[in-house]
Amino acid sequence: MPQVTPLQAQAPWVEVSSTPEDWAAADPALLATMLGQMQLIRAFEELVLQLAREGLVHGPAHSSIGQEGGAVGSVLALGPSDGVNGTHRGHHQFLAKVIAYVAPQLDLTALVTEELRVVLRKTLAEILGLADGYGKGRGGSMHLQWMEAGALGTNAIVGGGVPLAAGNAWAQKHAGTQDVTVTYFGDGAANIGSVLESMNLTAAWDLPLCFFIENNLYAVSTHVGEVTGDQRLSARGPGFGIPSWRVDGMDPLAVYLAMQAATEHMRAGKGPAVVEAEVYRYFHQNGPFPGSAFGYRSKDEEAAWRARDPIERVEREMIARGLLDEDAAAAVRQQAVDAMTEVAAHMVEDDPDGKPGTRRIKPDLWPDPDFVDVGVRGDASELAGARTEEEATYDGELVEKRFIDVVAAVMDRRMSTDESIVVLGEDVHRLAGGTNGATKGLTDSYPGRVLGTPISENAFAGLGGGMALDGRFKPVVEFMYPDFLWVAADQVFNQIAKARHMFGGESKVPFVLRSKVATGTGYGSQHSMDPAGIYATSAGLRIVAPSTPFDYVGLMNAALALDDPVIVLEHVDLYASTGQVPADDLDYQIELGKAAVRREGSDLTILTYLSMVTHSLEAVEAMGVDAEVVDLRWLDRASVDWDTIGESVRKTNNVLIVEQGAVGTSYGGWLADEIQRRFFDWLDQPVQRVHGGEASPSISKVLER
Ligand SMILES: Cc1ncc(C[n+]2csc(CCOP(=O)(O)OP(=O)(O)O)c2C)c(N)n1
């Protein structure tokens, strides 16, 4: 028989309940604020459901009615510079945070101040899609953000906000504050990779992030017991080394006390916390009907939870202590309802064309339809005044250097001049500069700013996104291989690339993602894509693709100076190549949106990038074609150099796009389409394309090369 020794996780896991003594000792002002907040949120949510019933909410309205205790109890343990984010069901958390920001203490006899009215109005306006909303009506119910108040943005991707919250927590910690971030999500979200990856990452790096699980038992109609082994979801925390608290979320004081313990732990620099609050949404996933109407739970179950209503609980306790009587309690509720009636009156009116009693949104409150694409990306005004250079016209001393050494050198230079730059990725801190030497020397020169990550592309890309949105640090994330973008796709495409536009068009997202391109190296189907075409599908991303060391310096400097997310593509074939670079100048940029004509010609325009530039030049010479070879350098839709392309097309009347990637993920597809739209009259024939086959690359030399 083997000897069996029970093991214990390092981190504690406890259940917190309030006692009569806790209620007796609670600060009356705290209880008043709790009650006032919950009544405001309840009245707000009732109004949203009413408007949804009237067809005035375009899109979902995920009601939080019943769950107020978790949000309010936890937010009241936070300060104004602490951050919170949440998911699709986020009205209550958002409101709790912004109400606490403008009115840290509520007066139950004069509940709704003018400042509060503004907050309620702006929140409802956003949910209705109106110009006055926090995101100018872009984001709606699932994208509520007010950065100033520490409300970092709710999220429509289940679990999608969690890595971003980790980035916010990273910034808080490394800016030397004791602030913390709370990321709220449901029982369903507890099963998605971004949450679990972030638990691991924040525990490894001791980040002050609270994973606040609102366990309301159902993900839409699926019971937590159907989809997980231990329904007590806080059980996961200790598995990651995270202290965890389980608490009755229908008891706001218990939540507050658990949260106080969790924040104390985080503020002491001891890393993340998990708090699981058992709550219940009285309504179905979305809309004004109870869950029982859809058959996945019973009316009895709903009644049992309603009997534990968090608002009634606080009222009872306050009445028992003589802090409130029933009339005063009713008056608090009435003030909240009246305030919401007044807020609604700002936005809706009787519909002159509808049946009697029907209402409509006041027409002048909608956003201007021309606003639809405004703020997809920034206007790049931050580059104004920057010095730009071109190799052909550079008048300083040039020396020959290896491409890969220049990659490391320019990052070294920027990190020395800008302390906010932080490099992160797998093995970037070791092996003499990661797997290729791209980060060589940086760990020694900049301790604490070169972070070797766990193999969690979604989490560390998102963490970089959270840092960028916070703004105190500038992340440079590395993907070891390009195909890993699929693993991180939610964070790169849904979160980072859309953040500026979705939240109203003004958030800066200074995020740089370096991605190796390894086509032709024998790494096979899952390491060898050319990702340019996929990144180019995303309007919020800028993409640079340097083919020479000189351009790498200038394009990386531009990428680091931009307030938009920028993808920097680096082809492995180029790393060992050499080129001319300034002897002692790593501070210039390549002009935004400027391609380079590498060979002038009159018969054919070849548009290409990265390693295909040299191959195209070689092919042109070998074939004796008088082709103009244009190195695109800036690949995204907004930054492509249409002037240079247009000038060339009008001269040659023929276009060939040359790229390495497979046809399905091709970059040239959209480019050819756009060229034909813009220059149809100048073309003698359809745009021609050279690209890889249908299949992803194979490892056999014969098949790949
Ligand atoms: C990644 C992802 N998958 C699925 C959905 C669709 N969806 C939206 S909410 C939801 C249920 C989420 O349940 P839970 O996390 O428990 O939160 P709750 O709705 O109970 O607050 C689902 C499946 C989504 N938005 N994102």
XYZ file of C-alpha atoms and ligand atoms in Angstrom:
731
model
C 0.000 0.000 0.000
C 1.422 3.388 -0.854
C 1.524 5.991 1.822
C -1.063 8.670 1.139
C -0.630 12.089 2.649
C -3.433 14.601 2.266
C -2.208 17.854 0.784
C -3.564 21.310 1.327
C -3.519 24.199 -1.081
C -1.322 27.062 0.080
C -4.059 29.648 -0.098
C -6.989 29.726 2.327
C -10.613 29.358 1.289
C -13.239 30.623 3.712
C -16.931 31.365 3.972
C -17.936 34.706 5.459
C -21.323 35.341 7.078
C -22.477 38.399 8.934
C -23.508 38.088 12.579
C -26.041 40.136 14.570
C -23.023 41.801 16.174
C -21.743 42.851 12.749
C -25.071 44.454 11.926
C -25.155 46.129 15.317
C -21.645 47.490 14.834
C -22.039 48.610 11.226
C -21.640 52.335 10.644
C -25.133 53.824 10.146
C -23.774 55.953 7.311
C -22.535 52.821 5.564
C -25.927 51.143 5.900
C -27.702 54.249 4.649
C -25.451 54.441 1.615
C -25.943 50.730 0.966
C -29.693 51.091 1.055
C -29.738 54.273 -1.000
C -27.476 52.780 -3.676
C -29.500 49.590 -3.923
C -32.776 51.488 -4.199
C -31.355 53.693 -6.936
C -30.049 50.696 -8.846
C -33.313 48.786 -8.420
C -35.373 51.729 -9.646
C -32.962 52.248 -12.522
C -33.235 48.618 -13.585
C -37.013 48.620 -13.275
C -37.129 51.584 -15.603
C -34.823 49.851 -18.090
C -37.096 46.805 -18.088
C -40.123 49.024 -18.583
C -38.465 50.756 -21.528
C -37.451 47.360 -22.924
C -41.065 46.251 -22.661
C -42.021 49.327 -24.683
C -39.449 48.430 -27.322
C -37.306 51.461 -26.556
C -34.120 49.576 -25.690
C -32.384 48.516 -28.871
C -30.576 45.304 -27.973
C -30.413 43.380 -24.736
C -31.127 44.663 -21.250
C -29.579 42.163 -18.866
C -31.306 42.994 -15.644
C -29.397 42.928 -12.378
C -32.513 43.070 -10.206
C -31.914 40.767 -7.250
C -28.120 41.029 -7.500
C -27.660 44.521 -6.063
C -26.230 43.254 -2.770
C -23.075 41.835 -4.336
C -22.251 44.920 -6.362
C -23.064 47.504 -3.709
C -21.547 45.566 -0.808
C -18.300 45.166 -2.720
C -18.030 48.635 -4.255
C -18.526 50.314 -0.895
C -15.299 48.672 0.248
C -13.451 50.451 -2.590
C -12.081 53.934 -3.059
C -12.462 56.299 -6.021
C -9.153 55.329 -7.634
C -9.851 51.613 -7.434
C -11.059 50.184 -10.717
C -13.915 47.878 -11.614
C -15.025 46.210 -14.793
C -17.733 43.721 -15.578
C -19.676 41.814 -18.142
C -22.942 41.961 -20.060
C -24.802 42.049 -16.734
C -23.044 45.117 -15.428
C -25.495 47.964 -14.804
C -25.484 47.430 -11.054
C -21.701 47.319 -10.711
C -21.242 50.311 -12.990
C -23.876 52.321 -11.162
C -22.512 51.377 -7.747
C -19.047 52.584 -8.759
C -20.101 55.828 -10.413
C -22.637 56.677 -7.721
C -19.971 56.087 -5.070
C -17.654 58.333 -7.070
C -19.988 61.331 -7.192
C -21.705 60.674 -3.840
C -19.573 58.544 -1.500
C -22.223 58.916 1.208
C -25.911 59.065 0.489
C -28.384 61.067 2.540
C -31.584 59.048 2.701
C -33.689 62.139 3.214
C -32.294 63.834 0.104
C -31.198 60.860 -1.933
C -30.714 62.248 -5.404
C -28.343 65.155 -5.811
C -27.988 67.003 -9.099
C -24.663 65.251 -9.749
C -26.348 61.917 -9.236
C -29.106 62.820 -11.638
C -26.482 63.512 -14.301
C -24.876 60.130 -13.709
C -28.220 58.335 -13.934
C -29.093 60.254 -17.074
C -25.811 59.533 -18.810
C -26.039 55.852 -17.932
C -29.576 55.506 -19.224
C -28.707 57.530 -22.323
C -25.911 55.075 -23.073
C -28.190 52.081 -22.616
C -30.688 53.643 -25.021
C -27.942 54.408 -27.560
C -28.134 58.191 -27.257
C -25.499 60.824 -27.919
C -25.375 61.937 -24.284
C -24.312 58.510 -23.034
C -20.905 57.785 -21.563
C -19.868 56.153 -24.837
C -21.935 58.553 -26.963
C -24.466 55.791 -27.523
C -21.988 53.437 -29.149
C -21.627 50.777 -26.512
C -24.991 50.633 -24.808
C -25.936 48.321 -21.991
C -22.916 46.045 -22.305
C -20.210 48.698 -22.722
C -20.540 51.142 -19.882
C -17.368 53.025 -19.140
C -16.452 56.112 -17.174
C -12.718 55.940 -16.621
C -12.548 58.962 -14.353
C -14.757 57.163 -11.833
C -12.763 53.939 -12.080
C -15.452 52.233 -14.163
C -13.170 50.634 -16.722
C -15.815 49.269 -19.050
C -18.301 46.442 -19.096
C -17.989 43.754 -21.700
C -20.166 41.678 -24.011
C -17.707 38.822 -24.256
C -18.166 36.515 -21.302
C -14.890 36.718 -19.349
C -13.421 39.151 -21.881
C -12.880 41.967 -19.422
C -10.867 39.888 -16.996
C -7.432 40.059 -18.685
C -7.957 43.807 -19.195
C -8.653 44.169 -15.488
C -5.422 42.300 -14.806
C -3.612 44.924 -16.879
C -5.229 47.678 -14.874
C -4.101 45.965 -11.685
C -0.576 45.661 -13.092
C -0.514 49.393 -13.749
C -1.850 50.208 -10.286
C 0.794 48.099 -8.632
C 3.714 49.305 -10.719
C 2.681 52.929 -10.466
C 3.343 52.467 -6.758
C -0.249 52.828 -5.584
C -2.227 50.618 -3.242
C -5.221 50.721 -5.528
C -6.972 47.543 -6.563
C -9.154 46.380 -9.428
C -12.288 44.286 -9.164
C -13.450 42.285 -12.151
C -17.036 41.054 -11.914
C -18.287 38.039 -13.820
C -20.834 35.256 -13.547
C -20.763 31.556 -12.838
C -20.791 30.865 -16.572
C -17.733 33.029 -17.112
C -15.853 31.147 -14.422
C -15.348 28.383 -16.990
C -13.762 30.400 -19.770
C -10.034 30.438 -20.425
C -9.513 34.171 -20.097
C -10.656 33.989 -16.466
C -8.571 30.959 -15.574
C -5.497 32.219 -17.436
C -5.825 35.537 -15.634
C -6.115 33.848 -12.255
C -2.839 32.098 -12.925
C -1.100 35.181 -14.277
C -2.179 37.558 -11.518
C -1.222 35.012 -8.862
C 2.205 34.561 -10.438
C 2.751 38.319 -10.496
C 0.965 39.206 -7.232
C -1.379 41.652 -8.908
C -4.106 43.374 -6.887
C -7.055 41.953 -8.797
C -10.232 40.667 -7.180
C -12.057 38.034 -9.205
C -15.593 38.725 -8.057
C -17.816 35.836 -9.101
C -21.511 36.591 -9.044
C -22.719 33.028 -8.809
C -26.384 33.407 -9.719
C -26.604 29.691 -10.532
C -27.503 30.122 -14.186
C -25.721 30.959 -17.398
C -28.763 31.801 -19.502
C -30.677 28.575 -18.765
C -27.770 26.276 -17.894
C -27.380 25.472 -14.214
C -23.920 25.754 -12.720
C -24.162 22.141 -11.580
C -24.494 20.962 -15.165
C -21.243 22.472 -16.320
C -18.775 22.229 -13.487
C -17.583 19.762 -10.884
C -17.688 21.907 -7.769
C -20.496 24.455 -7.824
C -18.721 26.470 -5.174
C -16.719 28.359 -7.755
C -14.429 30.041 -5.264
C -12.913 26.574 -4.834
C -10.820 27.438 -7.872
C -8.897 30.207 -6.171
C -6.686 28.051 -3.954
C -5.808 25.903 -6.973
C -4.091 28.983 -8.364
C -2.666 30.035 -5.015
C -5.309 32.740 -4.545
C -7.005 33.274 -1.175
C -10.742 32.952 -1.663
C -13.867 34.086 0.097
C -17.374 32.708 -0.308
C -20.233 34.872 0.843
C -24.004 35.244 0.727
C -24.506 37.928 -1.884
C -28.044 38.600 -0.695
C -26.453 39.970 2.478
C -24.714 43.207 1.447
C -22.987 43.623 4.791
C -21.447 40.154 4.568
C -20.216 41.027 1.080
C -18.782 44.272 2.391
C -16.951 42.455 5.191
C -15.580 39.790 2.860
C -14.513 42.492 0.459
C -12.772 44.420 3.203
C -10.705 41.336 3.959
C -9.992 40.791 0.269
C -8.957 44.401 -0.346
C -6.759 44.389 2.740
C -4.970 41.364 1.312
C -4.558 43.013 -2.092
C -3.533 46.423 -0.783
C -0.841 44.737 1.290
C 0.776 43.625 -1.961
C -0.063 39.967 -1.478
C -1.676 39.444 -4.848
C -5.146 38.635 -6.137
C -8.283 37.492 -4.349
C -11.364 35.528 -5.318
C -14.720 36.511 -3.866
C -17.715 34.389 -4.771
C -21.083 35.908 -3.929
C -24.167 33.735 -4.141
C -26.791 35.900 -5.782
C -29.898 35.485 -7.887
C -31.285 37.375 -10.829
C -35.030 37.647 -10.451
C -35.550 37.891 -14.184
C -34.480 35.802 -17.124
C -31.126 36.364 -18.803
C -32.561 39.317 -20.661
C -35.860 41.163 -20.690
C -38.782 41.558 -18.302
C -39.877 37.937 -17.722
C -38.819 35.660 -14.871
C -36.613 32.652 -15.574
C -39.467 30.330 -14.627
C -41.372 31.535 -17.683
C -38.738 29.738 -19.767
C -38.997 26.472 -17.876
C -35.452 26.078 -16.561
C -36.277 26.925 -12.960
C -39.341 26.917 -10.757
C -41.506 29.675 -9.351
C -40.872 28.228 -5.898
C -37.135 28.629 -6.308
C -37.620 32.222 -7.428
C -39.910 32.965 -4.499
C -37.389 31.520 -2.053
C -34.658 33.800 -3.364
C -36.936 36.835 -3.472
C -37.624 36.234 0.200
C -33.927 36.936 0.764
C -34.032 40.252 -1.071
C -30.938 42.347 -0.245
C -32.831 45.637 -0.064
C -35.405 44.277 2.353
C -32.591 42.777 4.397
C -30.871 46.122 4.908
C -34.189 47.852 5.575
C -35.065 45.273 8.246
C -31.701 45.569 9.932
C -31.836 49.371 9.902
C -35.367 49.397 11.267
C -34.339 46.955 14.005
C -31.579 49.355 15.016
C -33.904 52.340 14.947
C -32.030 53.909 12.039
C -35.117 53.918 9.840
C -38.843 53.350 10.090
C -41.129 51.872 7.489
C -42.345 55.218 6.238
C -38.810 56.462 5.831
C -37.877 53.252 4.004
C -40.806 53.732 1.638
C -39.742 57.334 1.113
C -36.250 56.247 0.075
C -37.718 53.946 -2.528
C -40.079 56.688 -3.712
C -37.226 59.140 -4.175
C -35.383 56.625 -6.329
C -38.463 55.881 -8.429
C -39.239 59.589 -8.855
C -35.674 60.310 -9.886
C -35.867 57.651 -12.564
C -39.219 58.914 -13.795
C -37.627 62.304 -14.178
C -34.573 60.818 -15.925
C -36.833 58.980 -18.364
C -38.807 62.147 -19.057
C -35.592 63.658 -20.369
C -35.314 60.988 -23.009
C -38.725 59.680 -23.969
C -41.945 61.383 -24.964
C -45.386 60.429 -26.214
C -45.158 59.127 -29.737
C -47.236 61.459 -31.917
C -47.463 58.767 -34.598
C -48.140 55.844 -32.276
C -51.183 54.438 -30.547
C -52.289 56.322 -27.430
C -49.917 55.621 -24.568
C -46.955 54.640 -26.737
C -43.717 56.493 -26.261
C -40.656 57.140 -28.349
C -37.102 58.369 -27.872
C -36.913 62.136 -28.314
C -35.600 62.386 -31.873
C -32.945 65.016 -31.231
C -31.169 62.795 -28.698
C -29.913 60.220 -31.185
C -26.282 60.423 -32.295
C -25.634 62.006 -35.671
C -25.606 59.123 -38.196
C -22.331 60.525 -39.555
C -20.764 59.558 -36.242
C -20.822 55.878 -37.170
C -17.119 55.464 -38.000
C -15.682 58.397 -36.072
C -12.939 57.361 -33.678
C -12.305 53.866 -35.025
C -8.719 54.952 -34.559
C -7.034 58.157 -33.480
C -6.131 61.014 -35.801
C -2.399 60.411 -35.244
C -1.914 64.028 -34.205
C 0.433 62.682 -31.536
C 2.994 62.139 -34.308
C 2.993 65.818 -35.278
C 6.463 67.299 -35.222
C 8.243 63.953 -35.109
C 11.389 63.718 -37.218
C 10.978 61.311 -40.105
C 13.762 59.877 -42.216
C 14.257 57.704 -45.272
C 17.292 55.553 -45.901
C 17.709 56.978 -49.408
C 17.930 60.548 -48.190
C 19.465 60.105 -44.747
C 22.425 62.455 -44.499
C 24.138 61.057 -41.392
C 26.603 58.200 -41.209
C 25.182 54.786 -42.085
C 26.619 51.463 -40.966
C 25.764 47.858 -41.791
C 23.873 45.995 -39.052
C 21.945 42.783 -38.619
C 18.187 43.192 -38.648
C 17.698 41.300 -35.385
C 20.263 43.432 -33.577
C 18.445 46.547 -34.694
C 15.182 45.126 -33.346
C 16.758 44.847 -29.896
C 18.645 48.133 -30.197
C 15.671 50.342 -30.969
C 13.669 48.852 -28.104
C 16.639 49.430 -25.825
C 16.801 53.029 -26.965
C 13.085 53.649 -26.441
C 13.052 51.946 -23.049
C 15.905 54.199 -22.006
C 14.015 57.343 -22.987
C 10.520 56.230 -21.974
C 10.182 54.546 -18.607
C 6.601 53.571 -19.293
C 7.533 50.941 -21.885
C 7.144 47.366 -20.678
C 7.955 44.312 -22.797
C 6.066 41.090 -22.251
C 5.842 37.702 -23.877
C 6.988 34.132 -23.629
C 10.704 33.828 -22.830
C 11.416 37.439 -23.752
C 13.364 37.765 -20.501
C 15.766 34.861 -21.093
C 17.742 33.067 -23.814
C 19.746 36.150 -24.737
C 16.655 37.998 -25.877
C 13.875 35.499 -26.396
C 13.866 32.794 -29.023
C 15.455 35.031 -31.676
C 17.395 37.667 -29.773
C 14.816 40.386 -30.334
C 14.875 41.459 -26.688
C 18.594 40.942 -26.145
C 20.070 42.882 -23.253
C 16.783 44.401 -22.142
C 16.304 42.333 -18.993
C 19.642 43.440 -17.579
C 19.179 47.070 -18.521
C 15.555 47.381 -17.425
C 14.851 45.083 -14.498
C 11.155 44.567 -13.885
C 10.200 45.870 -17.318
C 10.794 42.714 -19.360
C 8.225 40.168 -18.310
C 8.391 36.499 -19.174
C 4.788 35.394 -19.294
C 3.014 32.106 -18.803
C 1.860 30.486 -22.031
C -1.414 32.351 -21.990
C -1.601 34.529 -25.079
C -5.150 35.626 -24.394
C -4.355 36.677 -20.837
C -1.075 38.446 -21.471
C -2.262 40.188 -24.628
C -5.310 41.340 -22.671
C -3.158 42.350 -19.744
C -1.232 44.525 -22.174
C -4.547 45.925 -23.384
C -5.530 46.813 -19.837
C -2.203 48.553 -19.305
C -2.688 50.520 -22.514
C -6.206 51.613 -21.584
C -4.987 52.682 -18.160
C -2.358 54.792 -19.892
C 0.407 54.884 -17.300
C 2.416 52.184 -19.083
C 3.019 51.305 -22.690
C 3.038 47.567 -23.329
C 5.020 45.896 -26.081
C 3.633 42.387 -26.335
C 5.375 39.655 -28.310
C 3.733 36.668 -29.961
C 6.357 33.995 -30.404
C 4.610 32.767 -33.556
C 1.921 34.453 -35.632
C -0.674 31.687 -35.482
C -0.993 32.291 -31.754
C -3.152 35.269 -32.625
C -6.053 32.830 -32.817
C -5.440 31.864 -29.207
C -5.531 35.528 -28.206
C -8.165 36.535 -30.722
C -10.727 37.795 -28.241
C -8.335 40.191 -26.600
C -6.675 41.392 -29.794
C -9.731 41.771 -31.999
C -12.749 42.108 -29.721
C -11.169 44.063 -26.942
C -8.032 45.984 -27.856
C -8.917 46.764 -31.461
C -12.489 47.829 -30.712
C -12.015 49.600 -27.400
C -11.571 53.124 -28.717
C -14.558 53.123 -31.028
C -16.884 51.099 -28.812
C -16.465 53.365 -25.801
C -17.115 56.540 -27.751
C -14.070 57.093 -29.948
C -11.744 58.858 -27.571
C -9.908 56.248 -25.490
C -6.252 56.006 -26.321
C -4.936 52.472 -26.741
C -1.140 52.749 -26.989
C -0.476 49.053 -27.436
C 2.263 47.503 -29.565
C 2.137 43.860 -30.570
C 5.253 42.407 -32.150
C 4.533 39.264 -34.089
C 7.104 37.059 -35.663
C 6.229 35.786 -39.136
C 7.910 32.445 -39.714
C 6.623 31.321 -43.088
C 9.241 29.178 -44.789
C 10.976 27.964 -41.655
C 9.538 24.458 -41.586
C 7.397 24.939 -38.510
C 4.333 23.668 -40.319
C 0.639 24.400 -40.338
C 0.286 26.017 -36.953
C 3.314 28.311 -36.789
C 3.730 29.601 -40.306
C 0.898 31.870 -41.330
C 1.285 35.378 -42.623
C -1.110 37.149 -40.237
C -1.253 40.470 -42.113
C -4.531 39.664 -43.846
C -6.219 38.719 -40.606
C -5.011 41.774 -38.704
C -6.106 43.917 -41.645
C -9.714 42.841 -41.126
C -9.758 44.866 -37.929
C -10.370 48.564 -38.386
C -8.907 49.562 -35.035
C -5.450 48.107 -35.642
C -2.591 49.743 -37.447
C -0.060 47.393 -39.027
C 3.557 47.980 -39.980
C 5.723 45.531 -41.904
C 9.371 46.596 -42.169
C 11.561 44.970 -44.786
C 14.848 46.682 -43.853
C 16.611 47.431 -40.568
C 16.457 51.169 -41.346
C 12.699 51.006 -41.710
C 12.358 48.829 -38.632
C 13.777 51.609 -36.476
C 11.468 54.223 -37.931
C 8.367 52.073 -37.966
C 8.868 50.820 -34.408
C 9.388 54.387 -33.227
C 6.185 55.436 -34.968
C 4.352 52.448 -33.490
C 5.501 53.376 -29.997
C 4.515 56.991 -30.482
C 1.010 56.246 -31.740
C -1.981 56.165 -29.413
C -3.526 53.332 -31.433
C -2.817 49.630 -31.159
C -0.107 48.797 -33.683
C 0.914 45.379 -34.967
C 4.606 45.209 -35.849
C 5.290 42.275 -38.161
C 8.810 40.860 -38.194
C 9.785 38.212 -40.702
C 12.191 35.593 -39.395
C 13.862 35.382 -42.804
C 14.916 38.988 -42.369
C 16.363 38.659 -38.875
C 19.743 37.437 -40.112
C 19.867 39.866 -43.020
C 21.869 43.058 -42.794
C 21.153 46.574 -43.888
C 22.263 50.151 -43.550
C 21.220 51.949 -40.401
C 22.336 55.223 -38.861
C 25.516 54.815 -36.854
C 24.145 56.587 -33.808
C 20.549 57.558 -34.419
C 17.647 55.432 -33.265
C 15.205 58.281 -32.793
C 13.590 58.922 -36.173
C 10.260 57.695 -37.456
C 9.044 56.498 -40.819
C 6.210 58.744 -41.886
C 2.755 57.351 -41.158
C 1.152 56.007 -44.311
C 4.231 56.255 -46.494
C 5.209 53.357 -48.743
C 8.672 53.077 -50.309
C 9.295 52.598 -54.006
C 12.178 50.116 -54.053
C 12.478 49.999 -57.829
C 10.967 52.297 -60.385
C 9.389 50.765 -63.466
C 6.759 51.414 -66.061
C 5.122 48.114 -67.035
C 3.839 46.660 -63.805
C 3.267 47.727 -60.190
C 4.258 45.108 -57.643
C 2.848 45.711 -54.171
C 4.524 43.723 -51.448
C 5.950 43.769 -47.913
C 8.328 42.073 -45.467
C 10.620 39.427 -46.969
C 8.725 39.366 -50.256
C 10.183 42.759 -51.150
C 13.626 41.298 -51.809
C 12.198 38.215 -53.490
C 10.133 40.427 -55.777
C 13.142 42.557 -56.682
C 15.128 39.425 -57.468
C 12.316 38.019 -59.589
C 11.971 41.268 -61.512
C 15.670 41.285 -62.351
C 15.653 37.605 -63.246
C 12.697 38.010 -65.569
C 13.718 41.320 -67.061
C 10.336 42.919 -66.413
C 10.270 46.690 -66.013
C 8.284 46.566 -62.811
C 7.856 49.168 -60.112
C 8.274 47.485 -56.743
C 6.418 49.170 -53.898
C 7.227 48.174 -50.334
C 3.947 48.962 -48.587
C 5.346 49.234 -45.027
C 1.991 50.406 -43.569
C -0.575 47.687 -44.214
C -3.779 48.615 -42.414
C -6.680 50.056 -44.361
C -6.301 53.509 -42.841
C -2.556 53.803 -43.312
C -1.979 52.265 -46.750
C -0.279 54.766 -49.038
C -2.918 55.288 -51.717
C -1.017 58.204 -53.206
C 2.020 56.109 -54.034
C -0.088 53.172 -55.188
C -2.301 55.417 -57.310
C 0.615 57.183 -58.928
C 2.187 53.875 -59.827
C -1.025 52.292 -61.125
C -1.730 55.286 -63.335
C 1.739 54.838 -64.798
C 1.865 51.052 -65.245
C -1.836 50.138 -65.540
C -1.032 46.694 -64.157
C -0.874 45.482 -60.563
C 0.572 42.365 -58.990
C 0.313 41.796 -55.245
C 2.990 39.499 -53.866
C 2.663 37.824 -50.491
C 3.661 34.587 -48.831
C 0.539 33.596 -46.954
C -2.128 31.068 -47.864
C -4.955 32.252 -50.080
C -7.613 32.002 -47.372
C -5.941 34.364 -44.938
C -4.479 36.482 -47.730
C -3.680 40.134 -47.207
C -3.861 40.848 -50.924
C -7.519 39.908 -51.246
C -8.927 43.074 -49.760
C -6.166 45.178 -51.292
C -6.981 43.936 -54.795
C -10.641 44.657 -54.207
C -9.888 48.179 -53.050
C -7.511 48.860 -55.944
C -10.166 47.788 -58.401
C -12.697 50.084 -56.750
C -10.342 53.055 -56.764
C -8.424 52.617 -60.010
C -10.652 50.530 -62.270
C -10.340 52.926 -65.183
C -6.563 52.790 -65.005
C -6.218 49.019 -65.034
C -5.561 47.051 -68.213
C -6.449 43.783 -66.508
C -7.674 42.486 -63.152
C -5.241 42.810 -60.278
C -3.033 39.708 -60.217
C -1.846 38.041 -57.043
C 0.965 35.745 -55.984
C 0.221 33.967 -52.735
C 0.517 30.613 -51.025
C -1.728 27.655 -51.652
C -5.025 26.769 -50.130
C -3.448 24.771 -47.341
C -1.506 26.149 -44.422
C 2.227 25.653 -44.929
C 3.664 22.143 -44.549
C 6.961 21.248 -42.964
C 8.479 19.538 -45.989
C 10.891 21.850 -47.785
C 9.555 20.698 -51.097
C 6.010 21.530 -50.126
C 6.693 24.798 -48.330
C 9.282 26.584 -50.431
C -17.614 34.172 -25.077
C -19.097 34.283 -25.030
N -19.837 33.177 -25.148
C -21.181 33.245 -25.093
C -21.807 34.444 -24.948
C -23.330 34.535 -24.937
N -23.775 34.754 -23.549
C -23.984 35.978 -23.075
S -24.345 35.990 -21.469
C -24.216 34.331 -21.363
C -24.398 33.664 -20.040
C -23.399 34.127 -19.064
O -23.625 33.536 -17.844
P -22.867 34.001 -16.545
O -21.431 34.163 -16.829
O -23.229 33.058 -15.456
O -23.438 35.436 -16.242
P -24.934 35.862 -15.916
O -25.621 36.069 -17.217
O -25.561 34.781 -15.130
O -24.799 37.122 -15.160
C -23.913 33.789 -22.590
C -23.762 32.346 -22.857
C -20.986 35.587 -24.863
N -21.499 36.806 -24.763
N -19.648 35.475 -24.865
